[in-house]
Each structure stands twice: as structure tokens, then as C-alpha cells.
Amino acid sequence: MKVIKVINNNKAGEVAGDIILNIVKNKANAILGLATGSTPISTYKYLIEKTKNQKVDWSNIKSFNLDEYKGLSSEHKQSYRYFMNNTFFDHINIDKKNTFVPDGLIETNEQAAKYDKDIKMAGGIDIQLLGLGINGHIVFNEPGTLFDSITSIVDLTQSTIEVNSRFFKDKKDVPNQAISMGLNSIMKAKEIVLIATGKSKAEAVKHLIEGPISKDWPCTILLEHPNITVIIDGRSIRITFLKSFRGFFSLKFN
């Protein structure tokens, strides 16, 4: 695990963006795993800026998003498909036919599981961008999620609903279910970049870096991934756990 400490989320977005751009520039048909929410917005802004300045070509890139709210169509303004189009895809020359987001209108786990098969058929994800929930959830894999989980319909915890309510006009409008890639699905990515910034993420970051691996903190499964970079800021880091690195982690300051 490589841990990079930055000054804020904007810098985190630049670091993550450069890692992603390196893959896009060196592999014209790369397959990206993308995330939504507030955390990756700085990454997308940076990628858009660099794409314009450096004329980066996305025409043969494919992407698979991590999740979608159950019950929301792709046209819904709070859907993750709408978010991705508005925040990122509309601003680069990617073919939207090559951008995939789970279908929020599916009804069964059998339908949801097809997403994993589609990723495998495409060749697997070269790099997966992740955020981190305050309770250690990755995507919508809440505490207690089995480590061998695949893409499925999941229930959202009250704490996650509370956090996501800021994106909706009324709290009662927040969906209580989502279609989410599973932990096993995520672990199949060849490389992972996780961003965790802000004081509210400090406890989750501590568990992510220190362990132990536990279903109580789903993020800890990432300790078993062979190629992961964790980008954190000063508010999300606790000095106490730096002592546990013991040479196993590579800590870099940007």
C-alpha cells in the first residue's frame, strides 16, 4: 500500500488524476472504474483541464461506474449516470456508448450480477477510483458486507442516507437501496486509487491503514490488494497510526 498525504481534496484530485492520466495516455483502450459523490469531483475537474491542455484522447477508453441508486432512471437529476455525464463525460471526447453505469431500474440480483460479467468480458478494470465512507463503507458495501460479494442490490444504512441527503431537496427522497459493485468485484481491479479527505474520514482511514481486516470496516479488505494507493489529507490522518507502518507502507508527502 502506498499512502500519499496531501494538503486538501483539490490536491488529492490532482494526484489521483495524474495516476489515471498516466494509464489513459499509455493504454488507448484502458478500462477505468469510476466513482461518484463529492470526493472525486476534484479529480474529474483536473482530468477535464489536463485533457484540454494536453489534448488527451479518450475516444477508445471504456469506463464502469461503481453504483447507482435503485429506482432512479438515468435521466433523473440525482442519478449517478446524470452526475457522470454532467460532471465528466460531457467535457471529454469519450464515447458514451463505452461508459457504463449500473441500471437503477433493475429488479433482481441476477440482473445486477450481469454487471460483473460485462466487466470481465471487457477485459477487467485497469484502475479503480474509490472514495471512503465515514463508517468504512466502500461504494455501498456497508459494515457486515461479505468480502466475496459481487454486484447486487443493497440496503443503505441510516448514516449513509443521512450523508447523501444533502444532494436531495428532501430527505425522504433519498433512495434506501442501491445497485452496488461488491467487494470481490472491486478487488479484481488491477490497480486501486482511494481518496479520503476531511476530519470525518479519520476513523475509517485509521482502520483502512492499520487493520485488522474485518467485516465491521469493509475498507480493510483493501489491505489484501497488491496495488493500491491511498490519498489522504491532514484532517483525515491520525499521527497515532503512523507508528504502525513499520516499513510495510510507503508514505509520501505532496
Coordinates of C-alpha atoms in Angstrom, one line a residue:
M1 CA 0.0 0.0 0.0
K2 CA 1.3 3.4 -0.9
V3 CA -0.1 6.3 1.2
I4 CA 0.2 9.8 -0.1
K5 CA -0.5 12.8 2.2
V6 CA -1.7 16.0 0.5
I7 CA -2.9 19.4 1.8
N8 CA -6.5 19.2 0.7
N9 CA -9.1 17.5 -1.6
N10 CA -8.1 19.6 -4.6
K11 CA -4.5 18.3 -4.4
A12 CA -5.8 14.8 -3.8
G13 CA -7.7 15.2 -7.1
E14 CA -4.6 16.2 -8.9
V15 CA -2.6 13.3 -7.6
A16 CA -5.4 10.8 -8.4
G17 CA -5.9 12.5 -11.8
D18 CA -2.2 12.2 -12.7
I19 CA -2.3 8.4 -11.9
I20 CA -5.3 7.9 -14.1
L21 CA -3.9 10.1 -16.9
N22 CA -0.8 8.0 -17.0
I23 CA -2.8 4.9 -17.7
V24 CA -5.1 6.7 -20.3
K25 CA -2.0 8.1 -22.2
N26 CA -0.2 4.7 -22.2
K27 CA -3.1 2.4 -22.9
A28 CA -5.5 3.8 -25.5
N29 CA -8.2 1.2 -24.7
A30 CA -7.9 1.3 -21.0
I31 CA -10.8 0.4 -18.8
L32 CA -11.5 2.7 -15.9
G33 CA -13.5 2.1 -12.8
L34 CA -15.1 5.4 -11.8
A35 CA -16.8 6.8 -8.6
T36 CA -19.4 9.4 -7.8
G37 CA -20.2 11.6 -4.8
S38 CA -18.3 14.7 -3.7
T39 CA -14.9 13.1 -3.3
P40 CA -14.0 12.5 -6.9
I41 CA -15.2 15.9 -8.2
S42 CA -11.8 17.5 -7.9
T43 CA -10.3 14.5 -9.8
Y44 CA -12.8 15.0 -12.7
K45 CA -12.2 18.8 -12.8
Y46 CA -8.4 18.1 -13.0
L47 CA -8.8 15.5 -15.7
I48 CA -11.0 17.8 -17.8
E49 CA -8.5 20.6 -17.5
K50 CA -5.5 18.4 -18.4
T51 CA -7.4 16.8 -21.3
K52 CA -8.0 20.2 -22.8
N53 CA -4.5 21.5 -22.2
Q54 CA -2.7 18.3 -23.3
K55 CA -5.3 17.1 -25.9
V56 CA -5.7 13.8 -24.2
D57 CA -7.6 11.3 -26.3
W58 CA -10.4 9.3 -24.6
S59 CA -12.1 8.0 -27.7
N60 CA -11.3 4.4 -27.1
I61 CA -11.5 4.4 -23.3
K62 CA -14.2 2.4 -21.5
S63 CA -15.5 3.1 -18.0
F64 CA -17.6 1.2 -15.5
N65 CA -19.1 3.1 -12.6
L66 CA -19.4 1.6 -9.2
D67 CA -23.0 2.1 -8.3
E68 CA -26.4 3.6 -8.9
Y69 CA -29.4 4.4 -6.8
K70 CA -32.2 1.8 -7.1
G71 CA -35.3 3.3 -8.6
L72 CA -33.7 6.2 -10.4
S73 CA -33.7 6.3 -14.2
S74 CA -30.6 7.5 -16.0
E75 CA -32.4 10.8 -16.7
H76 CA -33.1 11.5 -13.1
K77 CA -31.0 14.5 -12.0
Q78 CA -29.9 12.7 -8.8
S79 CA -28.9 9.5 -10.7
Y80 CA -25.2 8.7 -10.9
R81 CA -25.5 8.4 -14.7
Y82 CA -26.7 12.0 -14.8
F83 CA -23.9 13.0 -12.4
M84 CA -21.2 11.4 -14.6
N85 CA -22.5 12.9 -17.8
N86 CA -22.8 16.4 -16.3
T87 CA -19.6 16.3 -14.2
F88 CA -17.2 14.5 -16.5
F89 CA -18.3 12.7 -19.7
D90 CA -19.8 15.7 -21.4
H91 CA -16.5 17.5 -21.1
I92 CA -14.1 15.0 -22.7
N93 CA -14.2 13.1 -26.0
I94 CA -15.2 9.7 -24.6
D95 CA -17.8 7.7 -26.4
K96 CA -20.8 7.5 -24.0
K97 CA -21.6 4.1 -25.5
N98 CA -18.4 3.0 -23.8
T99 CA -19.4 4.4 -20.4
F100 CA -21.4 2.0 -18.2
V101 CA -23.3 2.7 -15.0
P102 CA -25.5 0.0 -13.2
D103 CA -29.1 0.2 -14.3
G104 CA -31.1 1.7 -11.4
L105 CA -34.3 0.2 -12.7
I106 CA -33.3 -3.5 -12.4
E107 CA -35.3 -5.6 -10.0
T108 CA -33.2 -8.7 -9.2
N109 CA -29.7 -9.6 -8.1
E110 CA -29.5 -11.9 -11.1
Q111 CA -29.8 -8.8 -13.3
A112 CA -27.3 -6.9 -11.1
A113 CA -24.7 -9.7 -11.3
K114 CA -24.6 -9.4 -15.1
Y115 CA -22.5 -6.2 -14.5
D116 CA -19.6 -8.2 -13.2
K117 CA -19.8 -10.4 -16.3
D118 CA -19.8 -7.3 -18.6
I119 CA -16.6 -6.0 -16.8
K120 CA -14.9 -9.4 -17.3
M121 CA -15.9 -9.6 -20.9
A122 CA -14.5 -6.1 -21.5
G123 CA -11.1 -7.2 -20.1
G124 CA -11.3 -6.2 -16.4
I125 CA -10.7 -2.8 -14.8
D126 CA -7.2 -1.4 -15.2
I127 CA -7.6 1.2 -12.4
Q128 CA -10.4 1.8 -9.9
L129 CA -11.1 5.1 -8.3
L130 CA -12.7 4.9 -4.8
G131 CA -13.9 7.1 -2.0
L132 CA -14.4 6.1 1.6
G133 CA -17.4 6.3 3.8
I134 CA -17.3 7.5 7.4
N135 CA -18.2 4.1 8.6
G136 CA -15.6 2.4 6.4
H137 CA -18.0 1.5 3.5
I138 CA -16.7 1.3 0.0
V139 CA -19.2 2.2 -2.6
F140 CA -22.4 1.0 -0.9
N141 CA -20.8 -2.0 0.8
E142 CA -21.8 -1.3 4.3
P143 CA -20.4 -2.8 7.5
G144 CA -21.1 -6.5 7.6
T145 CA -20.9 -7.0 3.8
L146 CA -19.3 -10.3 2.9
F147 CA -15.9 -10.0 1.3
D148 CA -16.9 -12.3 -1.6
S149 CA -19.8 -10.0 -2.6
I150 CA -20.5 -9.2 -6.2
T151 CA -22.7 -6.5 -7.8
S152 CA -26.1 -6.7 -6.2
I153 CA -29.0 -4.7 -4.8
V154 CA -28.0 -3.5 -1.3
D155 CA -29.8 -1.7 1.6
L156 CA -28.3 1.6 2.7
T157 CA -27.7 2.3 6.3
Q158 CA -29.3 5.3 8.0
S159 CA -25.9 7.0 8.4
T160 CA -25.3 6.7 4.6
I161 CA -28.8 8.0 3.8
E162 CA -28.1 11.0 6.2
V163 CA -24.9 11.8 4.4
N164 CA -26.4 11.5 0.9
S165 CA -29.5 13.6 1.9
R166 CA -27.5 16.8 1.1
F167 CA -27.9 16.0 -2.6
F168 CA -31.7 15.9 -2.4
K169 CA -34.3 18.6 -1.8
D170 CA -36.0 16.4 0.9
K171 CA -34.5 13.6 3.0
K172 CA -37.5 11.4 2.2
D173 CA -36.5 11.5 -1.4
V174 CA -33.2 9.7 -0.8
P175 CA -33.4 6.1 -2.0
N176 CA -32.8 3.4 0.6
Q177 CA -31.4 0.9 -1.8
A178 CA -28.7 0.9 -4.5
I179 CA -27.1 -1.3 -7.1
S180 CA -23.5 -1.6 -6.0
M181 CA -20.4 -3.4 -7.1
G182 CA -19.4 -5.9 -4.4
L183 CA -16.1 -6.0 -2.5
N184 CA -15.0 -9.0 -4.6
S185 CA -15.8 -7.1 -7.8
I186 CA -13.7 -4.1 -6.7
M187 CA -10.8 -6.3 -5.6
K188 CA -10.4 -7.6 -9.1
A189 CA -9.3 -4.3 -10.4
K190 CA -5.6 -4.3 -11.4
E191 CA -4.9 -1.1 -9.6
I192 CA -6.9 1.0 -7.0
V193 CA -6.7 4.6 -6.0
L194 CA -8.7 5.7 -2.9
I195 CA -9.2 9.3 -1.8
A196 CA -10.2 10.0 1.8
T197 CA -10.1 13.7 2.9
G198 CA -11.7 15.5 5.8
K199 CA -11.9 15.0 9.5
S200 CA -15.0 12.8 9.3
K201 CA -12.9 10.2 7.5
A202 CA -10.2 9.9 10.1
E203 CA -11.6 6.9 11.9
A204 CA -12.2 5.0 8.7
V205 CA -8.7 5.9 7.4
K206 CA -7.2 4.6 10.7
H207 CA -8.9 1.2 10.2
L208 CA -8.0 1.1 6.5
I209 CA -4.3 1.5 7.1
E210 CA -3.9 -0.2 10.5
G211 CA -6.4 -3.1 10.1
P212 CA -7.2 -5.6 11.2
I213 CA -9.2 -6.9 8.3
S214 CA -12.8 -7.1 9.5
K215 CA -16.3 -7.0 8.0
D216 CA -17.1 -4.3 10.6
W217 CA -14.9 -2.0 8.4
P218 CA -15.4 -3.1 4.8
C219 CA -12.5 -0.9 3.6
T220 CA -10.0 -3.1 5.4
I221 CA -10.3 -5.7 2.7
L222 CA -8.2 -3.4 0.6
L223 CA -5.2 -4.3 2.7
E224 CA -5.1 -7.5 0.7
H225 CA -4.9 -5.7 -2.7
P226 CA -1.4 -5.9 -4.3
N227 CA -1.5 -2.4 -5.9
I228 CA -3.3 0.3 -4.0
T229 CA -2.6 4.0 -3.5
V230 CA -4.4 5.8 -0.6
I231 CA -4.5 9.6 -0.8
I232 CA -5.3 11.4 2.4
D233 CA -5.1 14.9 3.8
G234 CA -4.0 16.3 7.2
R235 CA -7.5 16.2 8.6
S236 CA -8.1 12.6 7.7
I237 CA -4.9 11.2 9.2
R238 CA -4.1 10.4 12.8
I239 CA -0.5 10.5 13.9
T240 CA -1.0 7.6 16.2
F241 CA -1.3 5.1 13.4
L242 CA 1.8 6.3 11.6
K243 CA 3.8 4.1 14.1
S244 CA 2.2 1.0 12.6
F245 CA 3.7 1.5 9.2
R246 CA 6.9 -0.4 10.1
G247 CA 8.2 -0.2 6.6
F248 CA 5.2 -2.1 5.1
F249 CA 3.6 1.1 3.8
S250 CA 5.2 3.7 1.6
L251 CA 4.3 7.1 2.9
K252 CA 4.8 10.0 0.5
F253 CA 4.1 13.7 1.2
N254 CA 2.9 16.0 -1.6

